[in-house]
Amino acid sequence: MRALVIDDSRATRAILSRILQQVGFATFDVADGQLALTWLADNGPVDLALVDWNMPILDGLSFIKIVRANPAYADMRLLMVTTESDIERMIMALEAGADEYAMKPFTASVIREKVDILGIKLPDTPVAGGVV
Amino acid sequence: MTATEAQRGDLTPTDLVYLRELIRERSAIVIDESKGYLLESRLAPVARRNGHNSLTELVARLRLDHTGPLHDLVVDAMTTNETSFFRDIHPWTVLEQTWLPELIQKRSAQRTLTFWNAACSSGQEPYSLAMLLRDRFPQIVDTWNVRIIATDLSAEMLGRSAAGRYTQLEVNRGLPAPLLVKHFKRDGQYWQINDNLRGMVEFRALNLVGQWPFIPQVDVLFMRNVLIYFDLPTKQEILNKLRGVLRPDGYLMLGTAETTLNVDERFERVAVDRATAYRPR
Ligand SMILES: C[S@@+](CC[C@H](N)C(=O)[O-])C[C@H]1O[C@@H](n2cnc3c(N)ncnc32)[C@H](O)[C@@H]1O
Ligand SMILES: [Mg+2]
């Protein structure tokens, strides 16, 4: 399983990548929506993209609209991860084609649970963190 | 000496035994000796909030009565309330796709479904159920007699459950975004669940240990992530009582780390996909 992490904060990219790696994804990361489109054109679709909203050059919402207009990317699951927390914003993102939405700040379980909700079948990997 | 050392040094072995016994007697929660730090970290704020300068002072005050509001606060503070919406996801999927359709068919004459969420913590579990029922089985919710009874030992958790107000982190966890925008309103930094869902759940205090108040016959019983805190005889006592409440063809849902195997052989395990439930044999 491949995941692309798209966020203009290098620290956020590193944190998100590590969480995804722990549950078994191979991760790649880029700093804005335009770079993400280029990456996808070069490397083909990924199973999951984590998409920040506010980024320079091409923002996350525009990125999602472009991806959803391209049938080659139809199977990609898109998880928005953003500081935007208004219901109206969430509805906009879902209507544009985001499959899920997580608000910053997040914890590792937030991201893991969103991946579960998306129904992405990962090979069984031990998950960090204890019982209850 | 650092502050924490000072506090740790605070509790004598007799105090520790007293607290462990108090908590065990009231809630059946077993805090073994290696978890002494838990007592200190969770009870220090209780001591402070109630005007005691140290844990020793708190224990001295507790010893004056056999029971009282302070005893309840201590027990409350020692419960682990970790929970999330649609926790572990798989049981919810199978409930929706397999177990509920089957029960609905079996109950089509009575047109009654009763759910019991024992140990509901801050309410995410009963509200997950309410959302699932309202969204996936709307005609049942509207025309049948559907009851969701949610209970917990902790008064604080019951208050939070009934309020249905959640932080951003709580609604981020396990709750699909389309359900968040549909069933919640933002209220400052909190998220408030809509009244139509809140009205579907009846919240009550219930200690799983000791005698239970009247509970009607239940079709699906959620008792997730609570047996894990109890010793074997307590687990057995609870599973035994539960058989009197659960319908013979009803389902018992436990936490993923819990099982009736080697605890009470009068349950059989039903596994579908990645979900497990238990039924009386
Ligand atoms: C870890 S939470 C589980 C919440 C939820 N069922 C879930 O699985 O996410 C455990 C809950 O059990 C409650 N509890 C602990 N001892 C109890 C007892 N003796 N009777 C009833 N509830 C109890 C606690 O107050 C706490 O809310
Ligand atoms: Mg950003």
Coordinates of C-alpha atoms and ligand atoms in Angstrom, one line a residue:
Chain A
M1 CA 0.0 0.0 0.0
R2 CA 1.3 3.4 -1.0
A3 CA 0.4 6.7 0.6
L4 CA 1.2 10.3 -0.4
V5 CA 1.4 12.9 2.3
I6 CA 0.7 16.4 1.0
D7 CA 1.4 19.3 3.5
D8 CA 3.4 22.4 3.4
S9 CA 4.8 21.8 6.9
R10 CA 7.7 19.5 6.9
A11 CA 7.2 18.5 10.5
T12 CA 3.6 17.5 9.9
R13 CA 4.7 15.5 6.8
A14 CA 7.2 13.7 9.0
I15 CA 4.7 12.9 11.7
L16 CA 2.0 11.7 9.4
S17 CA 4.4 9.6 7.4
R18 CA 5.6 7.9 10.5
I19 CA 2.1 7.1 11.6
L20 CA 1.2 5.6 8.2
Q21 CA 4.5 3.6 8.1
Q22 CA 3.7 2.1 11.5
V23 CA 0.5 0.6 10.1
G24 CA 2.2 -0.7 7.0
F25 CA 2.1 2.0 4.3
A26 CA 5.1 2.9 2.1
T27 CA 5.0 6.7 2.2
F28 CA 6.0 9.6 0.0
D29 CA 5.6 13.3 0.7
V30 CA 5.4 16.6 -1.1
A31 CA 4.8 20.2 0.0
D32 CA 1.9 21.4 -2.1
G33 CA -0.9 20.3 -4.4
Q34 CA 1.0 21.1 -7.6
L35 CA 3.9 19.0 -6.5
A36 CA 1.5 16.3 -5.6
L37 CA -0.1 16.3 -9.1
T38 CA 3.4 16.1 -10.7
W39 CA 4.3 13.2 -8.3
L40 CA 1.2 11.3 -9.3
A41 CA 1.8 11.9 -13.0
D42 CA 5.3 10.5 -12.6
N43 CA 4.5 7.6 -10.2
G44 CA 0.9 6.7 -10.8
P45 CA -2.0 6.6 -8.3
V46 CA -1.5 5.8 -4.6
D47 CA -4.0 4.0 -2.4
L48 CA -4.3 6.9 0.0
A49 CA -3.5 10.6 0.0
L50 CA -3.4 12.8 3.1
V51 CA -4.2 16.3 2.0
D52 CA -3.6 19.5 3.9
W53 CA -6.1 22.4 3.0
N54 CA -3.9 25.5 3.3
M55 CA -0.8 25.2 1.1
P56 CA 0.9 27.6 -1.3
I57 CA 0.7 27.3 -5.1
L58 CA -2.2 24.7 -5.1
D59 CA -4.4 24.3 -2.1
G60 CA -5.8 21.0 -0.9
L61 CA -9.4 21.6 -2.0
S62 CA -8.3 22.5 -5.5
F63 CA -6.1 19.4 -5.6
I64 CA -9.0 17.2 -4.6
K65 CA -11.2 18.6 -7.3
I66 CA -8.5 18.0 -9.9
V67 CA -7.9 14.4 -8.7
R68 CA -11.6 13.6 -8.7
A69 CA -12.0 14.9 -12.3
N70 CA -9.4 12.3 -13.4
P71 CA -10.8 8.7 -13.8
A72 CA -7.2 7.3 -13.6
Y73 CA -7.3 8.3 -9.9
A74 CA -10.8 7.1 -9.1
D75 CA -9.6 4.5 -6.6
M76 CA -7.5 6.8 -4.6
R77 CA -8.8 7.5 -1.1
L78 CA -8.5 11.1 0.0
L79 CA -8.2 12.0 3.6
M80 CA -8.1 15.8 4.3
V81 CA -6.0 16.7 7.3
T82 CA -6.4 20.3 8.2
T83 CA -6.8 23.0 10.8
E84 CA -10.1 24.1 9.1
S85 CA -12.8 23.0 11.5
D86 CA -16.0 24.7 10.3
I87 CA -18.8 22.4 9.3
E88 CA -19.3 24.4 6.1
R89 CA -15.7 23.7 5.2
M90 CA -16.0 20.0 5.9
I91 CA -19.1 19.8 3.7
M92 CA -17.2 21.6 0.9
A93 CA -14.4 19.1 1.1
L94 CA -16.7 16.1 1.2
E95 CA -18.7 17.4 -1.7
A96 CA -15.5 18.0 -3.7
G97 CA -14.7 14.3 -3.2
A98 CA -12.7 13.9 0.0
D99 CA -13.5 10.5 1.5
E100 CA -12.6 11.5 5.1
Y101 CA -11.7 14.5 7.1
A102 CA -9.5 14.9 10.2
M103 CA -8.9 18.1 12.1
K104 CA -5.5 19.2 13.3
P105 CA -4.3 18.8 15.9
F106 CA -4.6 15.0 15.6
T107 CA -3.1 12.0 17.4
A108 CA -1.8 8.8 15.9
S109 CA -5.1 7.0 16.8
V110 CA -7.1 9.7 14.9
I111 CA -5.2 8.9 11.7
R112 CA -5.2 5.1 12.3
E113 CA -9.0 5.2 12.9
K114 CA -9.6 7.2 9.7
V115 CA -7.6 4.7 7.7
D116 CA -9.8 2.0 9.3
I117 CA -12.9 3.9 8.3
L118 CA -11.7 4.1 4.8
G119 CA -11.6 0.3 4.7
I120 CA -8.1 0.1 3.4
K121 CA -7.0 -3.5 3.9
L122 CA -3.5 -3.5 5.3
P123 CA -1.5 -6.6 6.0
D124 CA -1.6 -7.3 9.7
T125 CA 1.0 -5.2 11.5
P126 CA 1.5 -4.8 15.2
V127 CA 0.1 -1.4 16.1
A128 CA 1.9 0.7 18.6
G129 CA 0.0 1.5 21.8
G130 CA -1.5 -0.6 24.5
V131 CA -4.9 -2.2 25.2
V132 CA -7.7 0.1 26.4
Chain B
M1 CA 13.6 15.5 46.6
T2 CA 11.5 16.3 43.6
A3 CA 7.8 17.1 43.9
T4 CA 6.8 13.7 42.6
E5 CA 9.1 11.9 45.0
A6 CA 7.6 13.9 47.8
Q7 CA 4.1 12.8 46.7
R8 CA 5.1 9.2 46.3
G9 CA 6.7 9.2 49.6
D10 CA 3.4 10.4 50.9
L11 CA 1.5 7.2 50.7
T12 CA 2.3 4.5 53.2
P13 CA 1.9 0.9 52.3
T14 CA -1.2 0.8 54.6
D15 CA -2.7 3.8 52.7
L16 CA -2.1 2.0 49.4
V17 CA -3.8 -1.1 50.6
Y18 CA -6.7 0.9 51.9
L19 CA -7.2 2.7 48.5
R20 CA -6.8 -0.5 46.5
E21 CA -9.4 -2.2 48.7
L22 CA -11.8 0.7 48.6
I23 CA -11.7 0.8 44.8
R24 CA -12.0 -2.9 44.5
E25 CA -14.9 -3.1 46.9
R26 CA -16.8 -0.3 45.1
S27 CA -16.1 -1.0 41.4
A28 CA -14.4 -4.5 41.3
I29 CA -11.5 -2.7 39.6
V30 CA -8.3 -4.5 40.5
I31 CA -5.2 -2.2 40.7
D32 CA -2.3 -4.4 41.2
E33 CA 0.8 -3.4 43.1
S34 CA 2.8 -2.5 40.1
K35 CA 0.1 0.1 39.2
G36 CA 0.6 2.1 42.4
Y37 CA 1.7 5.1 40.3
L38 CA -1.8 5.2 38.9
L39 CA -3.3 5.8 42.3
E40 CA -0.9 8.7 42.9
S41 CA -1.3 10.3 39.5
R42 CA -5.1 10.1 39.4
L43 CA -5.8 10.8 43.0
A44 CA -3.5 13.8 43.5
P45 CA -5.9 16.1 41.6
V46 CA -8.8 14.7 43.6
A47 CA -7.0 15.6 46.8
R48 CA -6.1 19.0 45.6
R49 CA -9.6 19.8 44.4
N50 CA -11.1 18.8 47.7
G51 CA -8.7 20.9 49.8
H52 CA -6.3 18.3 50.9
N53 CA -2.6 19.0 50.8
S54 CA -1.5 15.4 50.3
L55 CA -2.7 12.0 49.5
T56 CA -2.2 11.0 53.1
E57 CA -4.6 13.7 54.2
L58 CA -7.1 12.5 51.6
V59 CA -6.8 8.9 52.9
A60 CA -7.2 10.1 56.5
R61 CA -10.4 11.9 55.5
L62 CA -11.7 8.9 53.6
R63 CA -11.2 6.7 56.6
L64 CA -13.5 8.8 58.7
D65 CA -16.6 7.5 57.0
H66 CA -17.4 4.2 55.3
T67 CA -19.0 5.9 52.3
G68 CA -19.6 9.4 51.1
P69 CA -19.2 11.7 48.1
L70 CA -15.4 11.8 48.4
H71 CA -15.3 8.0 48.2
D72 CA -17.3 8.2 45.0
L73 CA -14.9 10.8 43.6
V74 CA -12.0 8.5 44.3
V75 CA -13.6 5.5 42.6
D76 CA -14.6 7.7 39.7
A77 CA -11.0 9.0 39.3
M78 CA -9.7 5.4 39.1
T79 CA -11.9 4.3 36.2
T80 CA -10.3 4.3 32.8
N81 CA -12.7 6.0 30.4
E82 CA -10.9 5.6 27.2
T83 CA -13.4 5.2 24.4
S84 CA -14.2 6.4 20.8
F85 CA -17.0 6.5 18.3
F86 CA -17.4 3.2 16.4
R87 CA -14.5 1.8 18.4
D88 CA -12.7 -1.1 16.5
I89 CA -15.1 -0.5 13.5
H90 CA -15.4 -4.2 12.5
P91 CA -18.1 -5.2 15.1
W92 CA -20.2 -2.2 13.9
T93 CA -20.0 -3.2 10.3
V94 CA -21.1 -6.7 11.0
L95 CA -23.8 -5.6 13.4
E96 CA -25.2 -3.4 10.6
Q97 CA -24.8 -5.9 7.8
T98 CA -25.5 -9.2 9.5
W99 CA -26.6 -9.3 13.1
L100 CA -29.2 -6.4 13.1
P101 CA -30.9 -7.5 9.8
E102 CA -31.2 -11.0 11.3
L103 CA -32.7 -9.7 14.6
I104 CA -35.0 -7.3 12.8
Q105 CA -36.4 -10.2 10.9
K106 CA -36.9 -12.3 14.0
R107 CA -38.6 -9.5 15.9
S108 CA -41.0 -8.4 13.1
A109 CA -44.0 -9.6 15.1
Q110 CA -43.0 -7.9 18.4
R111 CA -41.5 -4.8 16.7
T112 CA -39.3 -4.2 19.7
L113 CA -35.5 -4.0 19.9
T114 CA -33.7 -3.3 23.1
F115 CA -30.0 -2.4 23.4
W116 CA -28.0 -2.2 26.6
N117 CA -24.7 -0.3 26.6
A118 CA -23.2 -1.4 29.9
A119 CA -20.2 0.8 30.8
C120 CA -20.9 3.5 28.3
S121 CA -18.2 5.9 29.5
S122 CA -18.6 9.4 27.9
G123 CA -21.3 8.2 25.5
Q124 CA -19.6 7.6 22.2
E125 CA -20.7 3.9 22.1
P126 CA -24.4 4.4 22.6
Y127 CA -24.4 7.4 20.3
S128 CA -22.6 5.4 17.6
L129 CA -25.4 2.9 17.9
A130 CA -28.0 5.6 17.7
M131 CA -26.4 7.0 14.6
L132 CA -26.2 3.6 13.0
L133 CA -29.8 2.8 13.7
R134 CA -31.1 6.2 12.7
D135 CA -29.1 6.3 9.4
R136 CA -29.3 2.6 8.4
F137 CA -32.7 1.5 9.8
P138 CA -34.8 4.7 9.9
Q139 CA -38.1 2.9 9.4
I140 CA -37.4 0.7 12.4
V141 CA -36.4 3.6 14.6
D142 CA -39.6 5.5 13.5
T143 CA -42.1 2.7 13.8
W144 CA -40.8 0.1 16.3
N145 CA -40.2 0.4 19.9
V146 CA -36.4 0.8 20.0
R147 CA -34.7 1.4 23.3
I148 CA -31.0 2.1 24.0
I149 CA -30.2 1.9 27.7
A150 CA -26.7 3.2 28.5
T151 CA -25.3 2.7 32.0
D152 CA -22.0 3.4 33.8
L153 CA -20.7 3.4 37.3
S154 CA -19.3 6.9 37.0
A155 CA -21.6 9.8 37.7
E156 CA -19.1 12.1 35.9
M157 CA -19.2 9.9 32.8
L158 CA -23.0 9.7 32.8
G159 CA -23.2 13.5 33.0
R160 CA -20.9 13.8 30.0
S161 CA -22.8 11.2 28.1
A162 CA -26.2 12.9 28.7
A163 CA -24.7 16.2 27.7
G164 CA -23.5 14.8 24.4
R165 CA -20.8 17.5 24.1
Y166 CA -17.5 16.5 22.6
T167 CA -14.1 18.0 22.0
Q168 CA -12.6 18.2 18.6
L169 CA -10.2 15.4 19.4
E170 CA -13.1 13.2 20.5
V171 CA -15.1 13.8 17.3
N172 CA -11.9 13.3 15.3
R173 CA -11.7 9.7 16.7
G174 CA -13.5 7.0 14.8
L175 CA -16.4 9.2 13.7
P176 CA -16.8 9.3 9.9
A177 CA -16.8 12.9 8.7
P178 CA -20.2 12.6 6.9
L179 CA -21.8 11.6 10.3
L180 CA -20.1 14.4 12.1
V181 CA -21.5 17.0 9.7
K182 CA -24.9 15.4 9.8
H183 CA -25.4 14.7 13.5
F184 CA -23.4 17.4 15.3
K185 CA -23.4 21.2 15.6
R186 CA -20.3 23.1 16.5
D187 CA -20.6 25.1 19.7
G188 CA -17.4 27.1 20.2
Q189 CA -14.6 24.6 20.7
Y190 CA -17.1 21.8 21.4
W191 CA -19.3 19.6 19.2
Q192 CA -22.9 19.0 20.3
I193 CA -24.7 15.9 19.2
N194 CA -28.2 16.7 17.8
D195 CA -31.2 16.3 20.1
N196 CA -32.9 13.6 18.0
L197 CA -30.0 11.3 18.8
R198 CA -29.7 12.4 22.4
G199 CA -33.3 11.6 22.9
M200 CA -32.8 8.0 21.7
V201 CA -30.6 7.0 24.6
E202 CA -31.7 6.5 28.3
F203 CA -28.7 7.1 30.6
R204 CA -28.7 5.5 34.1
A205 CA -26.3 4.7 36.9
L206 CA -25.5 1.0 37.2
N207 CA -22.7 -0.8 39.0
L208 CA -21.9 -4.1 37.3
V209 CA -20.8 -5.4 40.6
G210 CA -23.5 -6.3 43.1
Q211 CA -27.2 -6.4 42.5
W212 CA -28.5 -4.9 39.2
P213 CA -31.7 -2.8 39.1
F214 CA -34.4 -4.0 36.7
I215 CA -33.2 -4.2 33.1
P216 CA -35.6 -5.4 30.4
Q217 CA -34.7 -8.3 28.1
V218 CA -32.0 -7.2 25.8
D219 CA -31.3 -8.1 22.1
V220 CA -27.8 -6.7 21.9
L221 CA -25.7 -6.1 24.9
F222 CA -22.5 -4.1 24.7
M223 CA -20.2 -4.8 27.5
R224 CA -17.0 -3.7 25.9
N225 CA -13.6 -2.9 27.6
V226 CA -14.8 -3.2 31.1
L227 CA -14.5 -6.9 32.1
I228 CA -10.8 -6.5 31.5
Y229 CA -10.5 -4.6 34.8
F230 CA -12.0 -7.4 36.9
D231 CA -10.7 -10.6 38.4
L232 CA -12.0 -14.0 37.2
P233 CA -14.7 -14.5 39.8
T234 CA -16.1 -11.0 39.2
K235 CA -16.1 -11.7 35.4
Q236 CA -17.9 -14.9 36.1
E237 CA -20.5 -13.3 38.4
I238 CA -21.2 -10.6 35.8
L239 CA -21.5 -13.0 32.8
N240 CA -23.8 -15.2 34.9
K241 CA -26.1 -12.3 35.8
L242 CA -26.1 -11.1 32.2
R243 CA -27.6 -14.4 31.0
G244 CA -30.7 -13.4 32.8
V245 CA -31.0 -10.2 30.8
L246 CA -29.8 -11.2 27.4
R247 CA -32.4 -12.9 25.1
P248 CA -31.5 -16.5 24.2
D249 CA -30.9 -15.4 20.6
G250 CA -29.4 -12.0 21.5
Y251 CA -25.8 -11.0 21.0
L252 CA -23.2 -10.0 23.6
M253 CA -20.5 -7.7 22.3
L254 CA -17.2 -7.6 24.2
G255 CA -14.0 -5.6 23.7
T256 CA -11.4 -7.0 21.3
A257 CA -9.2 -8.1 24.2
E258 CA -12.0 -9.8 26.0
T259 CA -13.7 -13.2 25.7
T260 CA -16.0 -15.6 27.5
L261 CA -13.7 -18.5 26.6
N262 CA -12.3 -20.1 29.8
V263 CA -14.5 -17.7 31.8
D264 CA -18.0 -19.0 31.2
E265 CA -18.5 -21.9 28.8
R266 CA -22.2 -21.3 28.5
F267 CA -21.6 -18.8 25.8
E268 CA -20.7 -19.6 22.2
R269 CA -18.5 -17.5 20.1
V270 CA -19.9 -16.2 16.8
A271 CA -17.3 -14.8 14.4
V272 CA -18.2 -13.0 11.1
D273 CA -15.4 -11.4 9.1
R274 CA -13.2 -9.6 11.6
A275 CA -15.9 -9.3 14.3
T276 CA -16.8 -11.5 17.2
A277 CA -19.9 -11.7 19.4
Y278 CA -21.2 -14.2 21.9
R279 CA -24.5 -15.9 22.4
P280 CA -25.9 -18.0 25.1
R281 CA -25.7 -21.7 24.3
Ligands
LIG1 C1 -12.6 1.8 29.0 S1 -14.3 2.4 29.3 C2 -15.1 1.5 28.1 C3 -16.1 2.4 27.3 C4 -16.8 1.7 26.2 N1 -17.6 0.6 26.5 C5 -15.8 1.3 25.1 O1 -15.6 0.1 24.9 O2 -15.2 2.2 24.5 C6 -14.6 1.5 30.8 C7 -15.9 2.1 31.6 O3 -16.3 1.1 32.6 C8 -16.8 1.8 33.7 N2 -16.8 1.0 34.8 C9 -15.7 0.6 35.5 N3 -16.1 -0.2 36.6 C10 -17.4 -0.4 36.5 C11 -18.4 -1.1 37.2 N4 -18.1 -1.8 38.3 N5 -19.7 -0.9 36.9 C12 -20.1 -0.2 35.8 N6 -19.2 0.5 35.0 C13 -17.9 0.4 35.4 C14 -15.9 3.1 33.7 O4 -16.6 4.1 34.5 C15 -15.6 3.4 32.3 O5 -16.5 4.4 31.8
MG2 MG -0.8 24.0 5.7

